Short mmCIF file of C-alpha atoms and ligand atoms in Angstrom, two decimals:
data_model
loop_
_atom_site.label_atom_id
_atom_site.label_comp_id
_atom_site.label_asym_id
_atom_site.label_seq_id
_atom_site.Cartn_x
_atom_site.Cartn_y
_atom_site.Cartn_z
CA MET A 1 -35.79 -5.53 -9.74
CA LYS A 2 -32.20 -5.08 -10.51
CA LYS A 3 -30.72 -6.93 -13.60
CA TYR A 4 -27.81 -8.65 -11.60
CA ASP A 5 -27.05 -9.52 -8.12
CA TYR A 6 -23.55 -8.40 -8.46
CA LEU A 7 -21.53 -6.08 -10.67
CA ILE A 8 -17.95 -6.85 -10.34
CA VAL A 9 -15.41 -4.36 -11.30
CA GLY A 10 -12.03 -5.81 -12.27
CA ALA A 11 -11.35 -9.33 -13.90
CA GLY A 12 -8.06 -9.82 -11.75
CA LEU A 13 -7.79 -12.70 -9.27
CA PHE A 14 -10.07 -11.15 -6.65
CA GLY A 15 -13.04 -10.28 -9.05
CA SER A 16 -12.63 -13.60 -10.91
CA ILE A 17 -12.71 -15.70 -7.84
CA PHE A 18 -15.84 -13.77 -6.43
CA ALA A 19 -17.64 -14.13 -9.83
CA TYR A 20 -16.93 -17.86 -9.80
CA GLU A 21 -18.06 -18.53 -6.33
CA ALA A 22 -21.14 -16.30 -6.78
CA ASN A 23 -22.03 -17.95 -10.08
CA LYS A 24 -21.66 -21.54 -8.44
CA ARG A 25 -24.35 -20.43 -5.99
CA GLY A 26 -26.90 -19.33 -8.55
CA LYS A 27 -26.10 -15.62 -8.25
CA THR A 28 -26.05 -13.47 -11.48
CA CYS A 29 -23.06 -11.34 -12.13
CA LEU A 30 -21.63 -8.81 -14.75
CA LEU A 31 -17.95 -8.65 -14.65
CA ILE A 32 -16.44 -5.68 -16.15
CA ASP A 33 -12.64 -4.51 -16.79
CA LYS A 34 -11.21 -1.61 -18.58
CA ARG A 35 -8.43 -3.75 -19.96
CA ASN A 36 -8.82 -5.71 -23.18
CA HIS A 37 -8.31 -8.97 -21.49
CA ILE A 38 -9.26 -10.86 -18.30
CA GLY A 39 -6.72 -11.87 -15.63
CA GLY A 40 -5.55 -8.50 -14.37
CA ASN A 41 -1.81 -8.51 -13.55
CA ILE A 42 -1.53 -12.35 -13.88
CA TYR A 43 -2.41 -12.28 -17.59
CA CYS A 44 0.00 -14.06 -19.99
CA GLU A 45 0.17 -13.67 -23.65
CA ASN A 46 1.29 -16.73 -25.65
CA ILE A 47 4.06 -15.72 -27.98
CA GLU A 48 6.17 -18.21 -30.05
CA GLY A 49 4.70 -21.04 -27.85
CA ILE A 50 5.90 -19.21 -24.79
CA ASN A 51 3.67 -17.83 -21.95
CA VAL A 52 4.81 -14.26 -21.50
CA HIS A 53 3.88 -12.74 -18.08
CA LYS A 54 2.77 -9.32 -19.53
CA TYR A 55 2.83 -7.65 -16.22
CA GLY A 56 5.87 -8.98 -14.68
CA ALA A 57 7.18 -12.35 -13.45
CA HIS A 58 4.58 -13.99 -11.48
CA ILE A 59 5.51 -17.10 -9.19
CA PHE A 60 2.79 -18.62 -7.03
CA HIS A 61 3.83 -19.42 -3.39
CA THR A 62 1.76 -20.09 -0.37
CA SER A 63 2.01 -21.89 2.90
CA ASN A 64 -1.79 -22.04 3.07
CA ARG A 65 -2.92 -25.39 2.22
CA GLU A 66 -6.65 -24.32 1.48
CA VAL A 67 -5.24 -21.84 -1.06
CA TRP A 68 -3.05 -24.23 -2.58
CA ASP A 69 -5.74 -26.98 -2.88
CA TYR A 70 -8.13 -24.15 -4.35
CA VAL A 71 -5.68 -22.98 -7.21
CA ASN A 72 -4.82 -26.62 -7.87
CA SER A 73 -8.58 -27.35 -8.42
CA PHE A 74 -8.28 -25.16 -11.52
CA VAL A 75 -4.97 -26.20 -12.94
CA GLU A 76 -1.92 -28.31 -12.12
CA PHE A 77 1.21 -26.67 -11.27
CA ASN A 78 4.78 -27.42 -12.14
CA ARG A 79 7.55 -27.54 -9.54
CA TYR A 80 9.33 -24.32 -10.48
CA THR A 81 11.38 -22.85 -7.72
CA ASN A 82 12.28 -19.20 -8.01
CA SER A 83 15.92 -18.68 -7.73
CA PRO A 84 16.94 -15.19 -9.17
CA VAL A 85 20.35 -14.19 -9.84
CA ALA A 86 21.54 -10.59 -9.03
CA ASN A 87 23.97 -8.84 -11.37
CA TYR A 88 25.89 -6.02 -9.70
CA LYS A 89 28.28 -4.25 -12.14
CA GLY A 90 28.91 -7.54 -13.97
CA GLU A 91 29.34 -9.57 -10.78
CA LEU A 92 26.89 -12.44 -10.14
CA TYR A 93 25.37 -13.29 -6.78
CA ASN A 94 22.65 -15.74 -5.64
CA LEU A 95 19.46 -14.63 -4.08
CA PRO A 96 17.99 -14.65 -1.72
CA PHE A 97 20.82 -13.83 0.81
CA ASN A 98 22.07 -17.23 1.71
CA MET A 99 25.46 -19.12 2.21
CA ASN A 100 26.16 -18.94 -1.59
CA THR A 101 25.76 -15.05 -1.50
CA PHE A 102 27.89 -15.06 1.50
CA TYR A 103 30.52 -17.12 -0.04
CA GLN A 104 30.50 -15.06 -3.20
CA LEU A 105 30.92 -11.84 -1.36
CA TRP A 106 33.31 -12.82 1.48
CA LYS A 107 34.61 -16.22 0.68
CA VAL A 108 33.12 -17.35 3.97
CA LYS A 109 32.35 -21.10 4.20
CA THR A 110 30.48 -21.77 7.21
CA PRO A 111 27.34 -20.39 8.83
CA LYS A 112 29.41 -19.28 11.88
CA GLU A 113 31.85 -17.40 9.61
CA ALA A 114 29.08 -15.70 7.81
CA MET A 115 27.04 -14.84 11.18
CA ALA A 116 30.51 -13.19 12.48
CA LYS A 117 30.75 -11.10 9.24
CA ILE A 118 27.35 -9.93 9.33
CA ALA A 119 27.52 -9.17 13.26
CA GLU A 120 30.72 -7.18 12.69
CA GLN A 121 29.04 -4.89 10.20
CA VAL A 122 25.82 -4.59 12.13
CA LYS A 123 27.89 -3.64 15.15
CA GLU A 124 29.94 -0.91 13.04
CA SER A 125 26.53 0.52 11.92
CA ASN A 126 25.31 1.13 15.36
CA ILE A 127 21.62 0.23 14.51
CA THR A 128 19.66 -1.23 17.17
CA GLU A 129 16.00 -0.40 16.30
CA PRO A 130 15.73 0.06 12.52
CA LYS A 131 13.52 2.94 11.52
CA ASN A 132 13.36 2.50 7.81
CA LEU A 133 14.25 0.12 5.05
CA GLU A 134 17.92 1.18 4.95
CA GLU A 135 18.65 0.44 8.70
CA GLN A 136 16.24 -2.73 8.56
CA ALA A 137 18.56 -3.99 5.51
CA ILE A 138 21.82 -3.23 7.34
CA LYS A 139 20.70 -4.82 10.60
CA LEU A 140 19.53 -7.91 8.84
CA VAL A 141 22.62 -8.63 6.33
CA GLY A 142 25.11 -5.91 7.02
CA ASN A 143 26.63 -3.08 4.99
CA ASP A 144 28.40 -4.94 1.89
CA ILE A 145 25.03 -6.76 0.95
CA TYR A 146 22.96 -3.53 1.49
CA GLU A 147 25.35 -1.53 -0.82
CA LYS A 148 25.52 -3.96 -3.48
CA LEU A 149 22.32 -5.94 -3.71
CA ILE A 150 19.70 -3.75 -1.95
CA LYS A 151 20.30 -0.03 -2.08
CA GLY A 152 20.45 0.54 -5.89
CA TYR A 153 17.71 -1.93 -6.75
CA THR A 154 15.28 -0.56 -3.97
CA GLU A 155 15.86 3.24 -4.74
CA LYS A 156 15.12 2.49 -8.48
CA GLN A 157 12.19 0.27 -7.67
CA TRP A 158 10.43 2.59 -5.37
CA GLY A 159 11.75 6.12 -6.71
CA LYS A 160 12.65 7.05 -3.11
CA LYS A 161 15.62 6.93 -0.83
CA ALA A 162 15.77 3.77 1.26
CA THR A 163 15.59 5.76 4.21
CA GLU A 164 12.27 7.09 3.39
CA LEU A 165 10.90 3.49 2.72
CA PRO A 166 9.00 1.21 5.23
CA SER A 167 11.19 -1.70 6.48
CA PHE A 168 8.51 -4.34 5.87
CA ILE A 169 9.40 -4.25 2.08
CA ILE A 170 12.78 -5.87 2.63
CA LYS A 171 11.45 -8.40 5.20
CA ARG A 172 9.82 -10.17 2.31
CA LEU A 173 13.17 -11.55 1.46
CA PRO A 174 14.38 -14.55 3.41
CA VAL A 175 17.97 -14.48 4.94
CA ARG A 176 19.31 -18.01 5.35
CA LEU A 177 22.30 -19.60 6.68
CA THR A 178 22.14 -22.67 4.26
CA PHE A 179 23.19 -23.01 0.64
CA ASP A 180 19.50 -22.63 -0.43
CA ASN A 181 18.76 -20.35 -3.40
CA ASN A 182 14.78 -20.80 -3.10
CA TYR A 183 13.60 -17.25 -3.11
CA PHE A 184 10.60 -18.19 -1.06
CA ASN A 185 9.94 -19.92 2.42
CA ASP A 186 6.69 -21.23 1.50
CA THR A 187 5.64 -24.85 1.73
CA TYR A 188 4.05 -24.67 -1.81
CA GLN A 189 5.41 -22.97 -4.95
CA GLY A 190 5.01 -23.42 -8.84
CA ILE A 191 3.70 -22.04 -12.07
CA PRO A 192 0.49 -23.14 -13.53
CA ILE A 193 1.19 -25.75 -16.38
CA GLY A 194 -0.11 -23.99 -19.58
CA GLY A 195 -0.10 -20.58 -17.84
CA TYR A 196 -2.05 -18.48 -15.55
CA ASN A 197 -4.87 -17.66 -18.14
CA LYS A 198 -6.00 -21.17 -17.57
CA ILE A 199 -7.07 -20.36 -13.95
CA ILE A 200 -9.02 -17.24 -14.83
CA GLU A 201 -10.53 -18.71 -17.97
CA LYS A 202 -12.05 -21.77 -15.95
CA MET A 203 -13.31 -19.37 -13.11
CA LEU A 204 -15.23 -17.11 -15.80
CA ASN A 205 -16.74 -19.89 -17.81
CA GLY A 206 -20.45 -19.04 -18.21
CA ILE A 207 -19.92 -15.62 -16.67
CA GLU A 208 -20.88 -12.39 -18.68
CA VAL A 209 -17.72 -10.34 -19.12
CA LYS A 210 -17.35 -6.92 -20.64
CA LEU A 211 -13.97 -5.73 -21.52
CA ASP A 212 -12.72 -2.36 -22.45
CA THR A 213 -15.22 -1.05 -20.14
CA ASP A 214 -14.30 1.40 -17.34
CA PHE A 215 -16.51 1.62 -14.44
CA PHE A 216 -16.01 5.35 -13.86
CA LYS A 217 -17.33 6.30 -17.40
CA ASN A 218 -20.75 4.99 -16.58
CA ARG A 219 -20.73 4.71 -12.85
CA GLU A 220 -24.49 5.44 -12.25
CA GLU A 221 -25.74 3.23 -15.05
CA PHE A 222 -23.41 0.38 -13.72
CA GLU A 223 -24.45 0.96 -9.97
CA ASN A 224 -28.06 0.76 -11.13
CA MET A 225 -27.73 -2.66 -12.69
CA ALA A 226 -26.89 -4.86 -9.62
CA ASP A 227 -27.89 -5.06 -5.92
CA LYS A 228 -24.18 -5.05 -4.92
CA VAL A 229 -20.89 -3.94 -6.39
CA VAL A 230 -17.68 -5.72 -5.88
CA PHE A 231 -14.83 -3.13 -6.54
CA THR A 232 -11.19 -4.09 -7.04
CA GLY A 233 -10.00 -1.03 -8.57
CA MET A 234 -8.23 1.94 -6.81
CA ILE A 235 -10.12 2.85 -3.56
CA ASP A 236 -9.20 6.61 -3.78
CA GLU A 237 -10.55 6.84 -7.17
CA PHE A 238 -13.91 5.29 -5.97
CA TYR A 239 -14.26 8.12 -3.49
CA ASP A 240 -13.28 10.80 -6.05
CA HIS A 241 -9.86 11.29 -4.21
CA LYS A 242 -11.71 13.37 -1.48
CA PHE A 243 -9.01 12.56 1.08
CA GLY A 244 -6.18 13.08 -1.55
CA THR A 245 -4.62 10.71 -3.98
CA LEU A 246 -2.93 7.58 -2.79
CA GLU A 247 0.49 7.18 -4.26
CA TYR A 248 1.48 4.22 -6.52
CA ARG A 249 4.58 2.91 -8.19
CA SER A 250 4.24 2.07 -12.05
CA LEU A 251 6.42 -0.06 -14.43
CA LYS A 252 7.09 -0.14 -17.93
CA PHE A 253 7.72 -3.44 -19.72
CA GLU A 254 9.94 -3.95 -22.73
CA HIS A 255 9.39 -7.14 -24.33
CA GLU A 256 11.65 -8.57 -27.08
CA THR A 257 11.90 -11.85 -29.14
CA LEU A 258 15.36 -13.13 -29.61
CA ASP A 259 16.42 -15.57 -32.10
CA GLU A 260 18.39 -17.79 -29.67
CA GLU A 261 17.32 -20.71 -27.45
CA ASN A 262 18.51 -19.58 -23.99
CA HIS A 263 19.60 -16.06 -23.40
CA GLN A 264 20.40 -15.77 -19.68
CA GLY A 265 20.05 -19.20 -18.36
CA ASN A 266 17.63 -18.14 -15.57
CA ALA A 267 14.02 -17.00 -15.47
CA VAL A 268 14.81 -13.86 -13.32
CA VAL A 269 18.02 -11.88 -13.28
CA ASN A 270 17.95 -8.77 -10.94
CA TYR A 271 20.18 -5.68 -11.87
CA THR A 272 20.92 -4.27 -8.49
CA GLU A 273 23.03 -1.20 -9.31
CA TYR A 274 21.27 2.23 -9.54
CA GLU A 275 22.72 3.29 -12.80
CA VAL A 276 21.13 0.30 -14.90
CA PRO A 277 17.50 1.78 -15.43
CA TYR A 278 15.70 -1.55 -15.29
CA THR A 279 15.41 -3.67 -12.04
CA ARG A 280 15.26 -7.06 -13.73
CA ILE A 281 15.24 -9.32 -17.04
CA ILE A 282 12.72 -11.83 -17.06
CA GLU A 283 13.35 -14.78 -19.63
CA HIS A 284 9.70 -16.45 -19.63
CA LYS A 285 10.50 -19.82 -21.21
CA HIS A 286 12.43 -20.89 -18.06
CA PHE A 287 9.15 -20.75 -15.87
CA GLU A 288 7.90 -23.80 -17.71
CA ASP A 289 11.11 -25.41 -18.83
CA GLY A 290 10.28 -24.34 -22.43
CA LYS A 291 12.33 -25.90 -25.18
CA GLN A 292 11.08 -23.56 -28.09
CA PRO A 293 13.78 -22.40 -30.58
CA LYS A 294 13.46 -18.73 -29.81
CA THR A 295 13.25 -16.95 -26.45
CA ILE A 296 11.34 -13.85 -25.07
CA VAL A 297 12.86 -11.47 -22.59
CA THR A 298 11.35 -8.78 -20.68
CA LYS A 299 13.08 -5.68 -19.15
CA GLU A 300 11.07 -4.19 -16.11
CA TYR A 301 11.60 -0.39 -15.74
CA PRO A 302 10.14 1.11 -12.54
CA SER A 303 8.44 4.52 -13.44
CA THR A 304 6.74 7.34 -11.59
CA TRP A 305 2.92 6.82 -11.59
CA ASN A 306 0.66 9.68 -12.88
CA LYS A 307 -3.08 9.41 -13.13
CA GLY A 308 -3.95 7.16 -16.13
CA ASP A 309 -0.85 5.05 -15.70
CA GLU A 310 -1.14 1.35 -14.27
CA PRO A 311 -0.90 1.46 -10.58
CA TYR A 312 1.15 -1.74 -9.91
CA TYR A 313 2.47 -1.18 -6.55
CA PRO A 314 0.88 0.62 -3.49
CA ILE A 315 3.52 2.75 -1.80
CA ASN A 316 2.57 1.76 1.81
CA ASN A 317 4.48 4.42 3.87
CA ASP A 318 2.97 6.19 6.91
CA GLU A 319 1.51 8.94 5.10
CA ASN A 320 -0.38 6.85 2.35
CA ASN A 321 -1.55 4.42 5.00
CA GLU A 322 -2.97 7.16 7.07
CA LYS A 323 -4.84 8.44 3.97
CA TYR A 324 -5.91 4.93 3.12
CA GLU A 325 -7.43 4.44 6.66
CA LYS A 326 -9.89 7.19 5.97
CA TYR A 327 -10.96 5.85 2.72
CA LYS A 328 -11.32 2.32 4.68
CA ASP A 329 -13.41 4.04 7.26
CA MET A 330 -15.93 5.07 4.37
CA ALA A 331 -15.61 1.65 2.83
CA ASP A 332 -16.42 -0.14 5.95
CA LYS A 333 -19.80 1.70 6.12
CA GLU A 334 -20.83 0.67 2.69
CA ALA A 335 -23.77 -1.75 2.84
CA LYS A 336 -23.85 -2.50 -0.80
CA VAL A 337 -20.04 -2.35 -2.04
CA ILE A 338 -17.43 -4.93 -1.30
CA PHE A 339 -13.73 -3.79 -1.61
CA GLY A 340 -11.18 -6.36 -2.59
CA GLY A 341 -7.74 -6.95 -3.91
CA ARG A 342 -4.55 -5.17 -4.11
CA LEU A 343 -5.87 -1.63 -5.22
CA ALA A 344 -9.12 -1.60 -3.34
CA GLN A 345 -7.27 -2.67 -0.13
CA TYR A 346 -4.12 -0.70 -0.93
CA LYS A 347 -1.87 -3.51 0.32
CA TYR A 348 1.25 -5.16 -1.21
CA TYR A 349 -0.49 -8.44 -1.58
CA ASP A 350 0.89 -11.51 -3.44
CA MET A 351 -1.67 -13.66 -5.32
CA HIS A 352 -1.88 -16.11 -2.25
CA ASN A 353 -3.01 -13.18 -0.04
CA VAL A 354 -5.50 -12.07 -2.58
CA ILE A 355 -7.05 -15.59 -2.78
CA GLU A 356 -6.98 -16.04 0.96
CA GLN A 357 -8.89 -12.58 1.24
CA ALA A 358 -11.35 -13.39 -1.59
CA LEU A 359 -12.19 -16.79 -0.04
CA ASN A 360 -12.99 -15.20 3.38
CA VAL A 361 -15.15 -12.41 1.64
CA VAL A 362 -17.16 -15.25 -0.02
CA LYS A 363 -17.48 -17.01 3.09
CA ASN A 364 -18.99 -14.00 4.74
CA GLU A 365 -21.11 -13.10 1.81
CA PHE A 366 -22.87 -16.38 1.20
P1 LIG B 401 -5.51 -6.91 -10.32
O1 LIG B 401 -4.67 -8.23 -11.02
O2 LIG B 401 -4.70 -5.59 -10.39
O3 LIG B 401 -6.76 -6.67 -10.94
C1 LIG B 401 -7.66 -5.58 -11.04
C2 LIG B 401 -8.46 -5.31 -12.29
O4 LIG B 401 -9.21 -4.34 -12.20
C3 LIG B 401 -7.38 -4.92 -13.37
O5 LIG B 401 -7.76 -5.94 -14.47
C4 LIG B 401 -7.85 -3.41 -13.71
O6 LIG B 401 -8.00 -3.40 -15.24
C5 LIG B 401 -9.26 -3.63 -13.32
N1 LIG B 401 -9.86 -2.22 -13.02
C6 LIG B 401 -9.32 -1.31 -12.10
N2 LIG B 401 -10.03 -0.18 -12.15
C7 LIG B 401 -11.16 -0.34 -12.90
C8 LIG B 401 -12.34 0.32 -13.49
N3 LIG B 401 -12.33 1.69 -13.10
N4 LIG B 401 -13.04 -0.06 -14.34
C9 LIG B 401 -12.86 -1.42 -14.81
N5 LIG B 401 -12.04 -2.31 -14.35
C10 LIG B 401 -11.05 -1.62 -13.59
N6 LIG B 401 2.25 -12.01 -6.68
C11 LIG B 401 2.72 -13.42 -6.23
O7 LIG B 401 2.15 -14.13 -5.68
N7 LIG B 401 3.99 -13.76 -6.87
C12 LIG B 401 4.63 -13.06 -7.74
O8 LIG B 401 5.66 -13.47 -8.26
C13 LIG B 401 4.18 -11.72 -8.09
N8 LIG B 401 4.92 -10.71 -8.91
C14 LIG B 401 4.29 -9.58 -9.15
C15 LIG B 401 5.09 -8.83 -9.99
C16 LIG B 401 4.65 -7.60 -10.16
C17 LIG B 401 5.36 -6.65 -11.37
C18 LIG B 401 3.42 -7.07 -9.85
C19 LIG B 401 2.83 -5.76 -10.26
C20 LIG B 401 2.67 -7.87 -8.91
C21 LIG B 401 3.16 -9.17 -8.73
N9 LIG B 401 2.41 -9.94 -7.81
C22 LIG B 401 2.90 -11.21 -7.53
C23 LIG B 401 1.19 -9.53 -7.26
C24 LIG B 401 -0.03 -10.03 -8.02
O9 LIG B 401 -0.04 -9.48 -9.27
C25 LIG B 401 -1.49 -9.52 -7.22
O10 LIG B 401 -1.26 -10.02 -5.88
C26 LIG B 401 -2.68 -10.03 -7.82
O11 LIG B 401 -2.59 -10.05 -9.33
C27 LIG B 401 -3.59 -8.99 -7.45
O12 LIG B 401 -4.98 -9.40 -7.86
P2 LIG B 401 -6.33 -8.27 -7.90
O13 LIG B 401 -7.32 -8.91 -8.52
O14 LIG B 401 -6.34 -7.80 -6.63
O15 LIG B 401 -5.64 -7.03 -8.83
N1 LIG B 402 15.22 -6.28 -3.20
C1 LIG B 402 16.45 -5.90 -3.32
N2 LIG B 402 17.30 -6.49 -4.33
C2 LIG B 402 16.81 -7.43 -4.80
C3 LIG B 402 15.57 -8.00 -4.85
C4 LIG B 402 14.69 -7.32 -3.93
O1 LIG B 402 16.96 -4.87 -2.62
O2 LIG B 402 17.75 -7.99 -5.87
C5 LIG B 402 14.37 -5.48 -2.29
C6 LIG B 402 13.57 -4.41 -3.04
O3 LIG B 402 13.35 -3.33 -1.99
C7 LIG B 402 12.15 -4.96 -3.35
C8 LIG B 402 12.08 -5.79 -2.15
O4 LIG B 402 13.24 -6.47 -1.81
O5 LIG B 402 11.27 -3.92 -3.51
C9 LIG B 402 11.06 -6.94 -2.46
O6 LIG B 402 11.41 -7.65 -3.48
P1 LIG B 402 10.41 -8.67 -4.12
O7 LIG B 402 11.21 -9.56 -5.14
O8 LIG B 402 9.62 -9.48 -3.24
O9 LIG B 402 9.74 -7.79 -5.12
P2 LIG B 402 8.52 -7.82 -6.03
O10 LIG B 402 8.50 -9.19 -6.89
O11 LIG B 402 7.15 -7.73 -5.38
O12 LIG B 402 8.61 -6.57 -6.91
#
């Protein structure tokens, strides 16, 4: 007899949803995480009464009603709408690319004028079938926007030339011919009132959790404890990198408390020129309309990932995806291990994708 039905590796969204749903069905779970807190990358720390997104800005958005109802069953959401501003060499532009941006760049006032300007630049570029992020971006919005708002940001974010990156990354951003600065096209959007920790704390109520505990330090012991393992860490590490190491992009966060009420007037300001070493400055209080006397800002610096660093983003180019497929073939044959989440599936998943996936896994499993 094993001690637990499930050993769950990782207390992020995927692991926490699985633990909650298993526990609800009377299954016993042990959840471990190598970090010293639950929540994975959505974890917030309360400083000066402000929920600080410790691992970068997290804005919840989805068009999936089931996912939206699910998260709302744990916490109420506010009506925050993400509208980042881009700073390029001291000039400010609205994001995503919309009529406000086009006016700021070209003084065009109508969708027709904006479309003509973009079409003219696309024609000059001679791009018909975009083969990489650079070509895809120019095809979508023309060369001016590419040069000022995309190239520098993208190349520092990923540490690669835009010509070496897959085009799907830029397709995450909407392009609109309306004066609408909403960064997402989704039906539902917001920030949990009181912060993301509330969701995870509710999910893990009554579940045995061990923090500061790395699966790989005692792998055999952990595997012998439970009938099944739910693994949300790096899939290549699970298989001892036998097909080679998958590439990730890491980040460094520099948090600062400032003795002023309102530093930048917006939650997110992107710095799109290559020469500024950070990609964005987050002012956390604006996610929840905070009125605290002080403010906390975070600079986000992209950095090279080396073993031991936090693997924030999978780099889903062809080479890495091919490697991942080999790991996936092995994973698909495992009868006693479930792989889930951003790292184990090696996918650039947002929170709603992870929740959708976790709920599907739960449906299959129970
Ligand atoms: P994680 O949150 O990474 O959790 C995995 C957990 O497993 C971690 O806590 C880790 O410590 C633990 N772990 C790994 N290996 C081991 C091991 N060997 N032993 C023990 N524990 C282990 N999504 C949005 O929807 N909106 C946003 O605005 C948004 N912004 C983002 C900004 C940044 C900078 C980043 C990096 C991501 C952003 N995301 C956003 C994506 C979001 O963070 C993820 O989709 C989601 O948090 C992934 O959940 P997860 O459970 O798969 O992984
Ligand atoms: N991007 C850009 N300029 C910006 C914001 C984003 O060129 O001001 C590009 C960049 O390549 C980035 C991608 O769009 O990696 C996706 O942006 P998103 O805001 O979705 O990134 P995330 O929040 O996931 O880091």
